[in-house]
PDB file of C-alpha atoms in Angstrom:
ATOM      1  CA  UNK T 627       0.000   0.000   0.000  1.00  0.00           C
ATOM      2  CA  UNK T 628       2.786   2.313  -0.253  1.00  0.00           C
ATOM      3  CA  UNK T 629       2.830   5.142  -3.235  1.00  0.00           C
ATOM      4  CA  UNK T 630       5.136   5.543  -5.802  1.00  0.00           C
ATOM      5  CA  UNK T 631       8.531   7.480  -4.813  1.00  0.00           C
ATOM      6  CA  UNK T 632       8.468  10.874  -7.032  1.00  0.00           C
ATOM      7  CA  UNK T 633      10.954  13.604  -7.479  1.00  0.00           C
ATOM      8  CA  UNK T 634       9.177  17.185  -7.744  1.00  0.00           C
ATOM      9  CA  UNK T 635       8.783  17.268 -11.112  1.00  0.00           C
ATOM     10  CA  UNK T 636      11.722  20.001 -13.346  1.00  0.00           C
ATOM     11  CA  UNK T 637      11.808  21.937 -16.130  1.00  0.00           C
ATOM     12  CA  UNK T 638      14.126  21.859 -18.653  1.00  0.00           C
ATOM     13  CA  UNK T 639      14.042  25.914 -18.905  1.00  0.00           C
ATOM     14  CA  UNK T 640      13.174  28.236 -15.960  1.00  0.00           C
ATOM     15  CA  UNK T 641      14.389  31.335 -17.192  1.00  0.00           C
ATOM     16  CA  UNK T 642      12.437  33.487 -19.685  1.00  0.00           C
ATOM     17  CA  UNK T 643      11.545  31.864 -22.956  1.00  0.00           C
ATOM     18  CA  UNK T 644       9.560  32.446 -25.678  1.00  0.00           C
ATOM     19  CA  UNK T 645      10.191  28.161 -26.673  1.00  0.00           C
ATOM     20  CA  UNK T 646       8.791  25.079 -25.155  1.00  0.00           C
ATOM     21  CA  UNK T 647       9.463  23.690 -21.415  1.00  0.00           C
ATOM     22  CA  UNK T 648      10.020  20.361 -21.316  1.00  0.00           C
ATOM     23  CA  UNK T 649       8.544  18.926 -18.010  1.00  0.00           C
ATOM     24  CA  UNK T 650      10.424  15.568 -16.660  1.00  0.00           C
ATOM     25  CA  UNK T 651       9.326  13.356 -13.301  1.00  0.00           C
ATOM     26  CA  UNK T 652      11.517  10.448 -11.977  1.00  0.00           C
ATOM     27  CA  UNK T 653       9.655   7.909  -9.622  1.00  0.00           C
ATOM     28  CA  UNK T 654      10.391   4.537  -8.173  1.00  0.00           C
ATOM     29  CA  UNK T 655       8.932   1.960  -6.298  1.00  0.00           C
ATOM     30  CA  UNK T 656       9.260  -1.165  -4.208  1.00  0.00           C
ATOM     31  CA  UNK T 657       7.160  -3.326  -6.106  1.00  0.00           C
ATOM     32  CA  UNK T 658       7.937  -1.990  -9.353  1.00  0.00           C
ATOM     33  CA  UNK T 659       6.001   0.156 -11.587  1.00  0.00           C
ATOM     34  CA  UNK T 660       4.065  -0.806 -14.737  1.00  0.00           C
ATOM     35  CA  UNK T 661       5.432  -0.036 -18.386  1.00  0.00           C
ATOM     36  CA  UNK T 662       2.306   2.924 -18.775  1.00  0.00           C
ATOM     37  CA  UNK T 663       2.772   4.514 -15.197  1.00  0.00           C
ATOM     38  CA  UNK T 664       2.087   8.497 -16.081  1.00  0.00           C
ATOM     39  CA  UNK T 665      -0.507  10.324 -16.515  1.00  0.00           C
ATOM     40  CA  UNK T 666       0.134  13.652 -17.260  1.00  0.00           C
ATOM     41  CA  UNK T 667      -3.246  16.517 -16.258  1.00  0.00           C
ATOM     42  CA  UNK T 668      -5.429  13.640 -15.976  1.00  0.00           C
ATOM     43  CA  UNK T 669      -4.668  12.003 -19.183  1.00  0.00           C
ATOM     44  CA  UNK T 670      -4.598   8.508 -19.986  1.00  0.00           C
ATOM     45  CA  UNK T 671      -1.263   6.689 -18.284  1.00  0.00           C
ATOM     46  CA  UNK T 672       1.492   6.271 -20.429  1.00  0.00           C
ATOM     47  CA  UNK T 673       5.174   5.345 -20.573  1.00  0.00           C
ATOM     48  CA  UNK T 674       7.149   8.578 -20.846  1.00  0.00           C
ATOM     49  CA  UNK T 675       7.648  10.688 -17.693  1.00  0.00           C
ATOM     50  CA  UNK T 676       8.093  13.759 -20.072  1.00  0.00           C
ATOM     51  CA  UNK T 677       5.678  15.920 -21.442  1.00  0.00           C
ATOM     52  CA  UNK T 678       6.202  18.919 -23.587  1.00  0.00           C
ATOM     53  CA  UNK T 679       4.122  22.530 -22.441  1.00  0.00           C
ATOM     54  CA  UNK T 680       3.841  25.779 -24.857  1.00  0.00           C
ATOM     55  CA  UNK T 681       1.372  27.390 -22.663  1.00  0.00           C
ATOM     56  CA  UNK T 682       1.887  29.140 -19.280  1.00  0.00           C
ATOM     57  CA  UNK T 683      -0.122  27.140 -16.710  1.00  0.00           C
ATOM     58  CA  UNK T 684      -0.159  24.264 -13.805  1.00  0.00           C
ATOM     59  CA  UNK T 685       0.921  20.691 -14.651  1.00  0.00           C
ATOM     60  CA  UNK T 686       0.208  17.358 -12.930  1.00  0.00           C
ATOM     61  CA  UNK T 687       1.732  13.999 -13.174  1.00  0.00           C
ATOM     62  CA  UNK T 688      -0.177  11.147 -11.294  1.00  0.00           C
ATOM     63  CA  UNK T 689       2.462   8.339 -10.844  1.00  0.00           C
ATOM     64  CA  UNK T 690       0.760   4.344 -10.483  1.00  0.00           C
ATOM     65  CA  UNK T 691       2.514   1.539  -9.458  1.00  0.00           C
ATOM     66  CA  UNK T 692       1.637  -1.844 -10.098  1.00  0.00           C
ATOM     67  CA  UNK T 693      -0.366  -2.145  -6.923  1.00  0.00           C
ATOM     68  CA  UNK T 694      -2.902   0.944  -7.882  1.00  0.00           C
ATOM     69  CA  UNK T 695      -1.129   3.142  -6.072  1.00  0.00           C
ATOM     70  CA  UNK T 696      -0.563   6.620  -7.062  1.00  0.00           C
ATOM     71  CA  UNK T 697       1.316   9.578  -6.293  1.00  0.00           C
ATOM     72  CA  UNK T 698       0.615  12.874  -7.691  1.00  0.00           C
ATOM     73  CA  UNK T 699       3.218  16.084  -7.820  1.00  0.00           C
ATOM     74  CA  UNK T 700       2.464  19.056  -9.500  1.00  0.00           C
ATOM     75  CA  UNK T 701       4.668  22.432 -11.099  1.00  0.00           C
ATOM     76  CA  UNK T 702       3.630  25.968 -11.831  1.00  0.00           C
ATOM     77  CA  UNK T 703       5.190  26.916 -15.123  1.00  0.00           C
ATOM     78  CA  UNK T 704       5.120  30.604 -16.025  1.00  0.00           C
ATOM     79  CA  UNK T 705       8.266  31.813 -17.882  1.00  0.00           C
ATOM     80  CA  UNK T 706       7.164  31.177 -21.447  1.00  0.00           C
ATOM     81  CA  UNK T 707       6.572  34.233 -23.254  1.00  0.00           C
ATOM     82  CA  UNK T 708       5.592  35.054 -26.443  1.00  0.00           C
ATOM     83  CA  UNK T 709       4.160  38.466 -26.204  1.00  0.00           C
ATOM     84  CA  UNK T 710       7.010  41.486 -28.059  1.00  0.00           C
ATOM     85  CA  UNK T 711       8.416  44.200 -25.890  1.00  0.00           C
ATOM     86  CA  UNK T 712       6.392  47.114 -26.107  1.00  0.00           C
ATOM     87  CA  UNK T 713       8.143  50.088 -27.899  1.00  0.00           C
ATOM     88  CA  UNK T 714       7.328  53.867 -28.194  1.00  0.00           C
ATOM     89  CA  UNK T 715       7.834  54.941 -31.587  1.00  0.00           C
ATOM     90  CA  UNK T 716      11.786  56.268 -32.349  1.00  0.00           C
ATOM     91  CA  UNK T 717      11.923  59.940 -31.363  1.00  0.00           C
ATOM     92  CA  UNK T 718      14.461  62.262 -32.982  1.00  0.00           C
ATOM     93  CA  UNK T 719      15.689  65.261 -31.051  1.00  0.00           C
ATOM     94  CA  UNK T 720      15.311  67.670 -33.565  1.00  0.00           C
ATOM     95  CA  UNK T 721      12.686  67.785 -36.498  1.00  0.00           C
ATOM     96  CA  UNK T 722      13.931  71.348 -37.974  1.00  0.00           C
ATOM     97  CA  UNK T 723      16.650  71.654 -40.118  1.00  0.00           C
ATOM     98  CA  UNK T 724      20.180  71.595 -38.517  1.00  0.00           C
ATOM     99  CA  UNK T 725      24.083  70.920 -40.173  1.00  0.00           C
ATOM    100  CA  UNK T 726      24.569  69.027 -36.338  1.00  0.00           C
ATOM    101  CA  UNK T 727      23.908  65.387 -35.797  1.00  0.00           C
ATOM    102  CA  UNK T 728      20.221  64.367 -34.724  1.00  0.00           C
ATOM    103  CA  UNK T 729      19.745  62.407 -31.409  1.00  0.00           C
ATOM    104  CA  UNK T 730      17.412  59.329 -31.448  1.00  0.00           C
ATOM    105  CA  UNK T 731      15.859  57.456 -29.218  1.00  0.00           C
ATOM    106  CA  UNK T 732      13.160  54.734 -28.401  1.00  0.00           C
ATOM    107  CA  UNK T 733      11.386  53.478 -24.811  1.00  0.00           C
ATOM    108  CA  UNK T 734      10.682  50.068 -24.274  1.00  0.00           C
ATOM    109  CA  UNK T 735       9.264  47.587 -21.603  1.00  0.00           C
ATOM    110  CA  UNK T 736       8.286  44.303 -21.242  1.00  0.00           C
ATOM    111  CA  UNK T 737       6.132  42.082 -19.273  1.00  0.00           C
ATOM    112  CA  UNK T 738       8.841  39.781 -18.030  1.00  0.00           C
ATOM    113  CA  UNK T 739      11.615  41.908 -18.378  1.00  0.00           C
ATOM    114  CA  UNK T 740      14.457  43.383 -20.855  1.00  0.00           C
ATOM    115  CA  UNK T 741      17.725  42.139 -20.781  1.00  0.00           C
ATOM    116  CA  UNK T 742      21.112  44.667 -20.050  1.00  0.00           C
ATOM    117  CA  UNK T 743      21.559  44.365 -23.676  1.00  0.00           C
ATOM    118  CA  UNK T 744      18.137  45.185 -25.378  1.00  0.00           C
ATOM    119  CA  UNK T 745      18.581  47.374 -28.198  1.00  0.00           C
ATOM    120  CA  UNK T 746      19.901  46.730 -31.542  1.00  0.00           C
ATOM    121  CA  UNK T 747      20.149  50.257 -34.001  1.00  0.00           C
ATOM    122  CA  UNK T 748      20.499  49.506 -37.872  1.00  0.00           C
ATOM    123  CA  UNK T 749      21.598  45.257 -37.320  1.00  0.00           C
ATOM    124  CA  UNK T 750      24.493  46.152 -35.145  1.00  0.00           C
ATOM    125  CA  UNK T 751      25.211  44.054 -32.167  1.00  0.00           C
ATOM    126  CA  UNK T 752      22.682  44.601 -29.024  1.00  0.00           C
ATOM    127  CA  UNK T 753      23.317  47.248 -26.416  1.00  0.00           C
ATOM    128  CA  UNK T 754      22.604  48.723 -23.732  1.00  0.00           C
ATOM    129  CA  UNK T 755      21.592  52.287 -25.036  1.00  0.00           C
ATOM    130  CA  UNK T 756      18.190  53.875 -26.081  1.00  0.00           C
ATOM    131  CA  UNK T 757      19.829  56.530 -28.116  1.00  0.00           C
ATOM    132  CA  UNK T 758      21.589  56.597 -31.066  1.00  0.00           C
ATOM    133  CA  UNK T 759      23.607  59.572 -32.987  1.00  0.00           C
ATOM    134  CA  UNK T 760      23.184  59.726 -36.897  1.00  0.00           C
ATOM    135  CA  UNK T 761      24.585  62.607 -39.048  1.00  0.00           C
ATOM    136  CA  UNK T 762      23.023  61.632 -42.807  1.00  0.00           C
ATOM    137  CA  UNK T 763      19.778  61.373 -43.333  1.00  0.00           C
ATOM    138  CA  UNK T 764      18.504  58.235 -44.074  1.00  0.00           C
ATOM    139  CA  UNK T 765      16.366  55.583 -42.881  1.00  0.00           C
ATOM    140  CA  UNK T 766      17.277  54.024 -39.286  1.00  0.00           C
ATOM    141  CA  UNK T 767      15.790  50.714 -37.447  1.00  0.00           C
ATOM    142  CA  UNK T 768      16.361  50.053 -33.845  1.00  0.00           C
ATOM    143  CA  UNK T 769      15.170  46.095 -33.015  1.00  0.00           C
ATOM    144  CA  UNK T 770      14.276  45.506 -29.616  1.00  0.00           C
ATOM    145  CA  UNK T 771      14.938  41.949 -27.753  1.00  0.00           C
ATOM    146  CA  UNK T 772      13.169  41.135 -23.974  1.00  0.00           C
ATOM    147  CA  UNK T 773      14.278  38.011 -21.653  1.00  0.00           C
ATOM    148  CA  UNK T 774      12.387  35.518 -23.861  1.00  0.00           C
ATOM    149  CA  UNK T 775      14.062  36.700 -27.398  1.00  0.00           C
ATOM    150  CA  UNK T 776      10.926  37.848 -28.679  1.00  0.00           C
ATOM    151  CA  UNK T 777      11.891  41.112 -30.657  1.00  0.00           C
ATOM    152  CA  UNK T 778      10.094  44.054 -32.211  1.00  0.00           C
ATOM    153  CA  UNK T 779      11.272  46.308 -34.658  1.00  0.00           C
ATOM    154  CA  UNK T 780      10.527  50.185 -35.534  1.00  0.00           C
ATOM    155  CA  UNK T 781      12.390  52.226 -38.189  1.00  0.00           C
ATOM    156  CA  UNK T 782      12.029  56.608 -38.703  1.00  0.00           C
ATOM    157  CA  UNK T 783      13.542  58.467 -41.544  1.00  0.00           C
ATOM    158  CA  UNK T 784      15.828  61.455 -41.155  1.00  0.00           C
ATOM    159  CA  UNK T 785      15.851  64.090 -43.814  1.00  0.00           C
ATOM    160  CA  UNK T 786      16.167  67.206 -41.761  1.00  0.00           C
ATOM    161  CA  UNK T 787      19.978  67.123 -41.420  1.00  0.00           C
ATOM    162  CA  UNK T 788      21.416  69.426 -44.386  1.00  0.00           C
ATOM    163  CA  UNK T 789      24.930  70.149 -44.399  1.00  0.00           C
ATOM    164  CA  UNK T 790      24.923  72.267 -48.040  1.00  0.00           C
ATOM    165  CA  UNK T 791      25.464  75.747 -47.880  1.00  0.00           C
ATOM    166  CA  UNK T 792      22.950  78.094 -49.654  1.00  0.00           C
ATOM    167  CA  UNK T 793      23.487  79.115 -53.375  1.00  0.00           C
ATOM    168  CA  UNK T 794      24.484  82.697 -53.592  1.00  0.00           C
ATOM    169  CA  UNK T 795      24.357  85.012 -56.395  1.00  0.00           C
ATOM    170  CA  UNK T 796      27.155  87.288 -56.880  1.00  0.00           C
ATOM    171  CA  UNK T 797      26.223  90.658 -55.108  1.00  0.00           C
ATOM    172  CA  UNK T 798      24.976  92.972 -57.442  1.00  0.00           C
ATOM    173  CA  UNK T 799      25.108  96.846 -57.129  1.00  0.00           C
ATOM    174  CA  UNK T 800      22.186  98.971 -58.882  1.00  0.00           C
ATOM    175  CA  UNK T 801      24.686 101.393 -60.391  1.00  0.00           C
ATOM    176  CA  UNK T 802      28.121 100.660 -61.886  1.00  0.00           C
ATOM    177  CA  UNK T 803      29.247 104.056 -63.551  1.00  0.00           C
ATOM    178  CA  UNK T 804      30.162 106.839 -61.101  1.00  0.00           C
ATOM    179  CA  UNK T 805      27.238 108.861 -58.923  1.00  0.00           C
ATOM    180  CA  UNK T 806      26.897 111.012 -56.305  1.00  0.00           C
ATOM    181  CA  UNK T 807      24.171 108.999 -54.677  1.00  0.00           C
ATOM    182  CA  UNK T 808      24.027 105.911 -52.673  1.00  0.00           C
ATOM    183  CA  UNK T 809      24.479 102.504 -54.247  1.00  0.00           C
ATOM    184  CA  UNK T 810      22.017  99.615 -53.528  1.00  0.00           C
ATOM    185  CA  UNK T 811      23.932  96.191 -53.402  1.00  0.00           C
ATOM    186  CA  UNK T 812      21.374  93.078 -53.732  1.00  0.00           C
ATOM    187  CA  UNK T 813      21.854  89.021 -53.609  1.00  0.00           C
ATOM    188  CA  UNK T 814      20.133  86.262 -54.440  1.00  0.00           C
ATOM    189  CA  UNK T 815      19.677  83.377 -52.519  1.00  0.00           C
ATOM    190  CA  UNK T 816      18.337  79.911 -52.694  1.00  0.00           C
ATOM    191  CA  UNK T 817      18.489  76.839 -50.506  1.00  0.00           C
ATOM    192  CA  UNK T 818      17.638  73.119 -51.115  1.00  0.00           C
ATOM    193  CA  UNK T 819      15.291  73.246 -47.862  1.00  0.00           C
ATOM    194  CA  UNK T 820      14.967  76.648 -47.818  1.00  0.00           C
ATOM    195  CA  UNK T 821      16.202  80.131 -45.941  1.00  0.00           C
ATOM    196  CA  UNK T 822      14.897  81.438 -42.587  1.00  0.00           C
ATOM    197  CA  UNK T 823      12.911  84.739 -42.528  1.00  0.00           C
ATOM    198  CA  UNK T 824      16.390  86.105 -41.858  1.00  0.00           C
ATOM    199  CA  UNK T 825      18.586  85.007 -44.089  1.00  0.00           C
ATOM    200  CA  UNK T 826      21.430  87.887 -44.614  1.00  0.00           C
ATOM    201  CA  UNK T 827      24.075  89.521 -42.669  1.00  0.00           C
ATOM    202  CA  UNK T 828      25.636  92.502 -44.486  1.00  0.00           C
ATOM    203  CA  UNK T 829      29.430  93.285 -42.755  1.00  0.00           C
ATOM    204  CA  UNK T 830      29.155  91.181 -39.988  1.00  0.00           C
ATOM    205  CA  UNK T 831      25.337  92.647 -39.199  1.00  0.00           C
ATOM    206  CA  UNK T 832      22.474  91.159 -37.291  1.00  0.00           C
ATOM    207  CA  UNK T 833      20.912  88.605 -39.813  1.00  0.00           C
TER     208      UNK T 833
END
């Protein structure tokens, strides 16, 4: 009349995953147990004392012996996830036009945690930064990796970073042949994203 001997039952993975746990027991008895001694969450006995889980949840295994009798341990398995990180759009620190490098940056978090090395801008190797410095314009990704190794990507494009001076006219003056009068000087400007309200600084003036 004496149960089955049972080891709590182990997982193969304990630690954040976004895989399968693989759920072993290991029992022994006296009297010897019976080639289909498991039953796994009240299924029908069988032979192997693992059983593979996808789903966060509680598992059983009921253990029989020969005799009838029958030893049940349970586990609580709750490290499998799935779900992405969730990620704030990539914000750039400036949206006007500048000639000086443009700051961005993303916020993540996670239900089960982010690892010290989370964040992975344009494919290079993860790290530990939010931000990232870019002085072209261009299109820029930053991938972003939790505990489990699920990962979520966003992207922005740059195109406010212009480093090409405005095109100048030669300065022209409204008379050329001698006067006694003041001469007007004039310049035309244009710029490939354009010229502030003001644009010109004559001798060193206030624009």
């Amino acid at each position: 009349r004496t149960a089955p001997a049972v080891n709590d039952i182990t997982a193969d993975k304990t630690t954040p995953t976004n895989d399968k746990v693989v759920l072993s027991v290991v029992a022994w008895d006296s009297a010897g147990l019976p080639v289909n001694y498991v039953s796994w969450n009240g299924g029908a006995y069988g032979s192997s004392n693992k059983l593979e889980v996808t789903a966060n949840g509680t598992y059983t295994a009921s253990i029989k012996d020969i005799a009838g009798n029958v030893t049940t341990k349970s586990i609580k398995v709750s490290n499998i996830d799935k779900t992405v990180p969730a990620v704030s759009g990539i914000k750039a620190d400036k949206t006007t036009p500048t000639n000086g490098k443009v700051v961005l940056s993303v916020e993540a978090t996670d239900n089960m945690g982010l690892p010290a090395n989370y964040a992975s801008w344009n494919d290079g190797a993860y790290g530990s930064s939010n931000k990232f410095e870019v002085t072209e314009n261009g299109t820029y990704k930053v991938m972003v990796k939790d505990l489990a190794g699920n990962v979520v990507t966003k992207s922005i494009k740059v195109s406010n970073i212009d480093k090409t001076v405005p095109t100048v006219s030669e300065i022209k003056a409204d008379k050329t042949t001698p006067t006694n009068g003041k001469v007007v000087l004039s310049v035309e400007a244009t710029d490939n994203v354009g010229l502030p309200t003001n644009y010109a600084s004559w001798d060193g003036e206030t624009y």
